[in-house]
Amino acid sequence: MSSDNKRRAFFISDGTGITAGSLGGLLAHFPDTEFEQIRIPFTDSHQKIEDAQKRIVNAKLINGIRPIVIMSIGNNILRSELKQVDAYYIDLFESFIYPLGEELNQEPLTRPGVAHSMKGANYGNRIEAINFALGHDDGMTHNGLNQAHVILVGVSRSGKTPTSIYLAMQFGIKAANYPLIPEDFERGTIPPILEGYMDKIFGLTIQANRLSSLRSERRPDSHYASLENCKDEIKKAERLMQKLGVPIADSTSRSVEELSAIIIQHINKN
Amino acid sequence: MSSDNKRRAFFISDGTGITAGSLGGLLAHFPDTEFEQIRIPFTDSHQKIEDAQKRIVNAKLINGIRPIVIMSIGNNILRSELKQVDAYYIDLFESFIYPLGEELNQEPLTRPGVAHSMKGANYGNRIEAINFALGHDDGMTHNGLNQAHVILVGVSRSGKTPTSIYLAMQFGIKAANYPLIPEDFERGTIPPILEGYMDKIFGLTIQANRLSSLRSERRPDSHYASLENCKDEIKKAERLMQKLGVPIADSTSRSVEELSAIIIQHINKN
């Protein structure tokens, strides 16, 4: 009971709860309220509705204020049953899905798990892209580079790997990534294997302080992590990318979501 | 113009467009309509609103029917400006954020990019968890296993890697994964290094036909991919997991989202 002053936000779904849960992003618009987010997936029976109700009632007892409930439940009976206890409900079926059905002139599917099943659009592509990103991480292999939608380059720890994986997982975009290393700077070109793919290359850069701190987590007190070496590598990498006309985004204060959105815009333009 | 019969669905945001885009899951409730989903992030100026309007108008011209627009734009003026052209609008600020603000008795932040910045709750944990999942993929290392929230086991290609990465990326859950191999079956125990972590182990299984087809993509016509060998490995792996009381989920017809939701429920119970 250590978190009594946190407003509870439940995400209750008859499926994975991912669509409902993604609306958790909206809570970030209210930084003065501290939320405790609780996900209750697979709520597809009377028993499970009752269990969820108990947790809602209990949250109000503990916290003294009714919780927020963001819900996606297709079955009409279960849906109204849940809402019999006091809470602030955001009901995706009532607010969105039924009104959208009127616009489309179509009855919605109401069975559980429609949105995030394997049958969903793009699922196979996304899994394939994850395998591609893992197989083409850190310049691991050159095979199949022609299949890449984008090839991220940048100094070690500039954010290439998590960004590649996010692009794959979320959008099914095949992203390879290559480190830029001192050899490349001396030669003054990108890794030769990439020369045939100039139009796919996207650069990441980062501020030296931040890079030094990230590298120190991995290898404390090393030349690799020293501020001086980070400054030097970054300067040379940026100069190289600029010379070659490679588009660059700075990862210092951008999340992988923000970097990915920028990269996708670039891909779409090309 | 090959996709003229597809109804356009725009996701227009002043930030990454991820919250708006995640509502794309709702479109899956209408399988009879074919959608073309178009994401327009960073729409944060009059010029960009105008560009978006042109695309909306154009979509209607091409398709003959007004598009769906799911929008999250914090600036009042830009928000109303966008809606001057004909479309079916789902406005996250009007439908959700402002009403929620009344419930919370708080004015929402309206600047762009609130939901998916690096300052978001859990961002650091999620990146750390991705690095953990990558470093502990396929039994790569035993170091730091005590930090794992869950350790996935199963035969090769049963879905451990993408599930581990999804758990990390989406939820900041540290998931290691270990393959179960013929040596383990002969010995009749899980890999000895895991014995101290029995309460963290979660098993994945899969049907033999599906496994054989997945393995064939990687090594066609191999003993590894043969239906007979797949059947044998799966039988032995399931027997071993049951003997040890390891909880099991079948990945054959479940997405990584569905597997992750099941695994999180299990973690929460423990």
mmCIF file with all atom_site columns, N, CA and C in Angstrom, chain A residues 5-45:
data_model
loop_
_atom_site.group_PDB
_atom_site.id
_atom_site.type_symbol
_atom_site.label_atom_id
_atom_site.label_alt_id
_atom_site.label_comp_id
_atom_site.label_asym_id
_atom_site.label_entity_id
_atom_site.label_seq_id
_atom_site.pdbx_PDB_ins_code
_atom_site.Cartn_x
_atom_site.Cartn_y
_atom_site.Cartn_z
_atom_site.occupancy
_atom_site.B_iso_or_equiv
_atom_site.pdbx_formal_charge
_atom_site.auth_seq_id
_atom_site.auth_comp_id
_atom_site.auth_asym_id
_atom_site.auth_atom_id
_atom_site.pdbx_PDB_model_num
ATOM 1   N N  . ASN A 1 5  ? -1.288  7.423   -3.056  1.00 0.00 ? 5  ASN A N  1
ATOM 2   C CA . ASN A 1 5  ? -1.643  8.696   -3.674  1.00 0.00 ? 5  ASN A CA 1
ATOM 3   C C  . ASN A 1 5  ? -1.625  8.638   -5.197  1.00 0.00 ? 5  ASN A C  1
ATOM 4   N N  . LYS A 1 6  ? -1.380  7.454   -5.741  1.00 0.00 ? 6  LYS A N  1
ATOM 5   C CA . LYS A 1 6  ? -1.376  7.336   -7.198  1.00 0.00 ? 6  LYS A CA 1
ATOM 6   C C  . LYS A 1 6  ? -2.782  7.034   -7.705  1.00 0.00 ? 6  LYS A C  1
ATOM 7   N N  . ARG A 1 7  ? -3.210  7.803   -8.687  1.00 0.00 ? 7  ARG A N  1
ATOM 8   C CA . ARG A 1 7  ? -4.493  7.543   -9.316  1.00 0.00 ? 7  ARG A CA 1
ATOM 9   C C  . ARG A 1 7  ? -4.366  6.284   -10.165 1.00 0.00 ? 7  ARG A C  1
ATOM 10  N N  . ARG A 1 8  ? -5.277  5.348   -9.986  1.00 0.00 ? 8  ARG A N  1
ATOM 11  C CA . ARG A 1 8  ? -5.207  4.108   -10.760 1.00 0.00 ? 8  ARG A CA 1
ATOM 12  C C  . ARG A 1 8  ? -5.798  4.300   -12.158 1.00 0.00 ? 8  ARG A C  1
ATOM 13  N N  . ALA A 1 9  ? -5.099  3.752   -13.146 1.00 0.00 ? 9  ALA A N  1
ATOM 14  C CA . ALA A 1 9  ? -5.629  3.734   -14.515 1.00 0.00 ? 9  ALA A CA 1
ATOM 15  C C  . ALA A 1 9  ? -5.616  2.280   -14.980 1.00 0.00 ? 9  ALA A C  1
ATOM 16  N N  . PHE A 1 10 ? -6.813  1.729   -15.190 1.00 0.00 ? 10 PHE A N  1
ATOM 17  C CA . PHE A 1 10 ? -6.929  0.342   -15.647 1.00 0.00 ? 10 PHE A CA 1
ATOM 18  C C  . PHE A 1 10 ? -7.099  0.302   -17.161 1.00 0.00 ? 10 PHE A C  1
ATOM 19  N N  . PHE A 1 11 ? -6.479  -0.682  -17.767 1.00 0.00 ? 11 PHE A N  1
ATOM 20  C CA . PHE A 1 11 ? -6.681  -0.945  -19.193 1.00 0.00 ? 11 PHE A CA 1
ATOM 21  C C  . PHE A 1 11 ? -7.269  -2.343  -19.268 1.00 0.00 ? 11 PHE A C  1
ATOM 22  N N  . ILE A 1 12 ? -8.551  -2.422  -19.572 1.00 0.00 ? 12 ILE A N  1
ATOM 23  C CA . ILE A 1 12 ? -9.242  -3.703  -19.486 1.00 0.00 ? 12 ILE A CA 1
ATOM 24  C C  . ILE A 1 12 ? -9.729  -4.097  -20.869 1.00 0.00 ? 12 ILE A C  1
ATOM 25  N N  . SER A 1 13 ? -9.349  -5.296  -21.289 1.00 0.00 ? 13 SER A N  1
ATOM 26  C CA . SER A 1 13 ? -9.638  -5.724  -22.652 1.00 0.00 ? 13 SER A CA 1
ATOM 27  C C  . SER A 1 13 ? -9.992  -7.196  -22.671 1.00 0.00 ? 13 SER A C  1
ATOM 28  N N  . ASP A 1 14 ? -10.778 -7.588  -23.681 1.00 0.00 ? 14 ASP A N  1
ATOM 29  C CA . ASP A 1 14 ? -11.020 -9.021  -23.861 1.00 0.00 ? 14 ASP A CA 1
ATOM 30  C C  . ASP A 1 14 ? -9.905  -9.667  -24.690 1.00 0.00 ? 14 ASP A C  1
ATOM 31  N N  . GLY A 1 15 ? -8.997  -8.851  -25.205 1.00 0.00 ? 15 GLY A N  1
ATOM 32  C CA . GLY A 1 15 ? -7.845  -9.362  -25.953 1.00 0.00 ? 15 GLY A CA 1
ATOM 33  C C  . GLY A 1 15 ? -6.554  -9.068  -25.203 1.00 0.00 ? 15 GLY A C  1
ATOM 34  N N  . THR A 1 16 ? -5.528  -8.678  -25.943 1.00 0.00 ? 16 THR A N  1
ATOM 35  C CA . THR A 1 16 ? -4.229  -8.450  -25.315 1.00 0.00 ? 16 THR A CA 1
ATOM 36  C C  . THR A 1 16 ? -4.205  -7.186  -24.467 1.00 0.00 ? 16 THR A C  1
ATOM 37  N N  . GLY A 1 17 ? -5.117  -6.264  -24.739 1.00 0.00 ? 17 GLY A N  1
ATOM 38  C CA . GLY A 1 17 ? -5.090  -4.990  -24.019 1.00 0.00 ? 17 GLY A CA 1
ATOM 39  C C  . GLY A 1 17 ? -4.104  -4.000  -24.608 1.00 0.00 ? 17 GLY A C  1
ATOM 40  N N  . ILE A 1 18 ? -3.572  -4.312  -25.781 1.00 0.00 ? 18 ILE A N  1
ATOM 41  C CA . ILE A 1 18 ? -2.537  -3.444  -26.345 1.00 0.00 ? 18 ILE A CA 1
ATOM 42  C C  . ILE A 1 18 ? -3.118  -2.150  -26.911 1.00 0.00 ? 18 ILE A C  1
ATOM 43  N N  . THR A 1 19 ? -4.245  -2.250  -27.634 1.00 0.00 ? 19 THR A N  1
ATOM 44  C CA . THR A 1 19 ? -4.844  -1.019  -28.159 1.00 0.00 ? 19 THR A CA 1
ATOM 45  C C  . THR A 1 19 ? -5.256  -0.113  -27.000 1.00 0.00 ? 19 THR A C  1
ATOM 46  N N  . ALA A 1 20 ? -5.979  -0.674  -26.032 1.00 0.00 ? 20 ALA A N  1
ATOM 47  C CA . ALA A 1 20 ? -6.374  0.116   -24.858 1.00 0.00 ? 20 ALA A CA 1
ATOM 48  C C  . ALA A 1 20 ? -5.132  0.667   -24.158 1.00 0.00 ? 20 ALA A C  1
ATOM 49  N N  . GLY A 1 21 ? -4.145  -0.194  -23.962 1.00 0.00 ? 21 GLY A N  1
ATOM 50  C CA . GLY A 1 21 ? -2.933  0.207   -23.245 1.00 0.00 ? 21 GLY A CA 1
ATOM 51  C C  . GLY A 1 21 ? -2.171  1.313   -23.947 1.00 0.00 ? 21 GLY A C  1
ATOM 52  N N  . SER A 1 22 ? -2.233  1.320   -25.282 1.00 0.00 ? 22 SER A N  1
ATOM 53  C CA . SER A 1 22 ? -1.482  2.344   -26.005 1.00 0.00 ? 22 SER A CA 1
ATOM 54  C C  . SER A 1 22 ? -2.063  3.733   -25.744 1.00 0.00 ? 22 SER A C  1
ATOM 55  N N  . LEU A 1 23 ? -3.321  3.786   -25.331 1.00 0.00 ? 23 LEU A N  1
ATOM 56  C CA . LEU A 1 23 ? -3.895  5.073   -24.960 1.00 0.00 ? 23 LEU A CA 1
ATOM 57  C C  . LEU A 1 23 ? -3.320  5.569   -23.633 1.00 0.00 ? 23 LEU A C  1
ATOM 58  N N  . GLY A 1 24 ? -2.571  4.722   -22.965 1.00 0.00 ? 24 GLY A N  1
ATOM 59  C CA . GLY A 1 24 ? -1.834  5.169   -21.781 1.00 0.00 ? 24 GLY A CA 1
ATOM 60  C C  . GLY A 1 24 ? -0.943  6.360   -22.102 1.00 0.00 ? 24 GLY A C  1
ATOM 61  N N  . GLY A 1 25 ? -0.524  6.449   -23.368 1.00 0.00 ? 25 GLY A N  1
ATOM 62  C CA . GLY A 1 25 ? 0.264   7.600   -23.803 1.00 0.00 ? 25 GLY A CA 1
ATOM 63  C C  . GLY A 1 25 ? -0.456  8.912   -23.520 1.00 0.00 ? 25 GLY A C  1
ATOM 64  N N  . LEU A 1 26 ? -1.785  8.884   -23.539 1.00 0.00 ? 26 LEU A N  1
ATOM 65  C CA . LEU A 1 26 ? -2.554  10.106  -23.309 1.00 0.00 ? 26 LEU A CA 1
ATOM 66  C C  . LEU A 1 26 ? -2.383  10.622  -21.875 1.00 0.00 ? 26 LEU A C  1
ATOM 67  N N  . LEU A 1 27 ? -2.119  9.714   -20.961 1.00 0.00 ? 27 LEU A N  1
ATOM 68  C CA . LEU A 1 27 ? -1.962  10.129  -19.559 1.00 0.00 ? 27 LEU A CA 1
ATOM 69  C C  . LEU A 1 27 ? -0.751  11.049  -19.382 1.00 0.00 ? 27 LEU A C  1
ATOM 70  N N  . ALA A 1 28 ? 0.204   10.936  -20.303 1.00 0.00 ? 28 ALA A N  1
ATOM 71  C CA . ALA A 1 28 ? 1.393   11.784  -20.223 1.00 0.00 ? 28 ALA A CA 1
ATOM 72  C C  . ALA A 1 28 ? 1.051   13.266  -20.372 1.00 0.00 ? 28 ALA A C  1
ATOM 73  N N  . HIS A 1 29 ? -0.147  13.562  -20.862 1.00 0.00 ? 29 HIS A N  1
ATOM 74  C CA . HIS A 1 29 ? -0.565  14.967  -20.958 1.00 0.00 ? 29 HIS A CA 1
ATOM 75  C C  . HIS A 1 29 ? -0.915  15.559  -19.599 1.00 0.00 ? 29 HIS A C  1
ATOM 76  N N  . PHE A 1 30 ? -0.932  14.724  -18.573 1.00 0.00 ? 30 PHE A N  1
ATOM 77  C CA . PHE A 1 30 ? -1.278  15.193  -17.224 1.00 0.00 ? 30 PHE A CA 1
ATOM 78  C C  . PHE A 1 30 ? -0.146  14.891  -16.246 1.00 0.00 ? 30 PHE A C  1
ATOM 79  N N  . PRO A 1 31 ? 0.945   15.640  -16.365 1.00 0.00 ? 31 PRO A N  1
ATOM 80  C CA . PRO A 1 31 ? 2.137   15.318  -15.573 1.00 0.00 ? 31 PRO A CA 1
ATOM 81  C C  . PRO A 1 31 ? 1.953   15.553  -14.074 1.00 0.00 ? 31 PRO A C  1
ATOM 82  N N  . ASP A 1 32 ? 0.942   16.331  -13.687 1.00 0.00 ? 32 ASP A N  1
ATOM 83  C CA . ASP A 1 32 ? 0.762   16.587  -12.253 1.00 0.00 ? 32 ASP A CA 1
ATOM 84  C C  . ASP A 1 32 ? 0.052   15.451  -11.527 1.00 0.00 ? 32 ASP A C  1
ATOM 85  N N  . THR A 1 33 ? -0.522  14.543  -12.285 1.00 0.00 ? 33 THR A N  1
ATOM 86  C CA . THR A 1 33 ? -1.150  13.380  -11.644 1.00 0.00 ? 33 THR A CA 1
ATOM 87  C C  . THR A 1 33 ? -0.208  12.193  -11.780 1.00 0.00 ? 33 THR A C  1
ATOM 88  N N  . GLU A 1 34 ? 0.037   11.524  -10.648 1.00 0.00 ? 34 GLU A N  1
ATOM 89  C CA . GLU A 1 34 ? 0.855   10.325  -10.725 1.00 0.00 ? 34 GLU A CA 1
ATOM 90  C C  . GLU A 1 34 ? -0.083  9.140   -10.907 1.00 0.00 ? 34 GLU A C  1
ATOM 91  N N  . PHE A 1 35 ? 0.152   8.369   -11.956 1.00 0.00 ? 35 PHE A N  1
ATOM 92  C CA . PHE A 1 35 ? -0.734  7.243   -12.252 1.00 0.00 ? 35 PHE A CA 1
ATOM 93  C C  . PHE A 1 35 ? -0.067  5.919   -11.919 1.00 0.00 ? 35 PHE A C  1
ATOM 94  N N  . GLU A 1 36 ? -0.879  4.971   -11.506 1.00 0.00 ? 36 GLU A N  1
ATOM 95  C CA . GLU A 1 36 ? -0.417  3.583   -11.494 1.00 0.00 ? 36 GLU A CA 1
ATOM 96  C C  . GLU A 1 36 ? -1.217  2.854   -12.568 1.00 0.00 ? 36 GLU A C  1
ATOM 97  N N  . GLN A 1 37 ? -0.525  2.391   -13.598 1.00 0.00 ? 37 GLN A N  1
ATOM 98  C CA . GLN A 1 37 ? -1.220  1.774   -14.725 1.00 0.00 ? 37 GLN A CA 1
ATOM 99  C C  . GLN A 1 37 ? -1.329  0.263   -14.526 1.00 0.00 ? 37 GLN A C  1
ATOM 100 N N  . ILE A 1 38 ? -2.526  -0.252  -14.683 1.00 0.00 ? 38 ILE A N  1
ATOM 101 C CA . ILE A 1 38 ? -2.779  -1.674  -14.438 1.00 0.00 ? 38 ILE A CA 1
ATOM 102 C C  . ILE A 1 38 ? -3.494  -2.254  -15.652 1.00 0.00 ? 38 ILE A C  1
ATOM 103 N N  . ARG A 1 39 ? -2.914  -3.284  -16.210 1.00 0.00 ? 39 ARG A N  1
ATOM 104 C CA . ARG A 1 39 ? -3.434  -3.860  -17.431 1.00 0.00 ? 39 ARG A CA 1
ATOM 105 C C  . ARG A 1 39 ? -4.157  -5.161  -17.090 1.00 0.00 ? 39 ARG A C  1
ATOM 106 N N  . ILE A 1 40 ? -5.377  -5.326  -17.536 1.00 0.00 ? 40 ILE A N  1
ATOM 107 C CA . ILE A 1 40 ? -6.092  -6.597  -17.314 1.00 0.00 ? 40 ILE A CA 1
ATOM 108 C C  . ILE A 1 40 ? -6.546  -7.137  -18.671 1.00 0.00 ? 40 ILE A C  1
ATOM 109 N N  . PRO A 1 41 ? -5.707  -7.992  -19.286 1.00 0.00 ? 41 PRO A N  1
ATOM 110 C CA . PRO A 1 41 ? -6.070  -8.529  -20.599 1.00 0.00 ? 41 PRO A CA 1
ATOM 111 C C  . PRO A 1 41 ? -7.009  -9.733  -20.467 1.00 0.00 ? 41 PRO A C  1
ATOM 112 N N  . PHE A 1 42 ? -7.489  -10.209 -21.599 1.00 0.00 ? 42 PHE A N  1
ATOM 113 C CA . PHE A 1 42 ? -8.254  -11.467 -21.684 1.00 0.00 ? 42 PHE A CA 1
ATOM 114 C C  . PHE A 1 42 ? -9.479  -11.490 -20.769 1.00 0.00 ? 42 PHE A C  1
ATOM 115 N N  . THR A 1 43 ? -10.123 -10.342 -20.592 1.00 0.00 ? 43 THR A N  1
ATOM 116 C CA . THR A 1 43 ? -11.294 -10.259 -19.722 1.00 0.00 ? 43 THR A CA 1
ATOM 117 C C  . THR A 1 43 ? -12.532 -10.610 -20.551 1.00 0.00 ? 43 THR A C  1
ATOM 118 N N  . ASP A 1 44 ? -12.778 -11.905 -20.676 1.00 0.00 ? 44 ASP A N  1
ATOM 119 C CA . ASP A 1 44 ? -13.766 -12.369 -21.645 1.00 0.00 ? 44 ASP A CA 1
ATOM 120 C C  . ASP A 1 44 ? -14.827 -13.306 -21.042 1.00 0.00 ? 44 ASP A C  1
ATOM 121 N N  . SER A 1 45 ? -15.047 -13.212 -19.731 1.00 0.00 ? 45 SER A N  1
ATOM 122 C CA . SER A 1 45 ? -16.077 -14.053 -19.103 1.00 0.00 ? 45 SER A CA 1
ATOM 123 C C  . SER A 1 45 ? -16.661 -13.302 -17.913 1.00 0.00 ? 45 SER A C  1
#
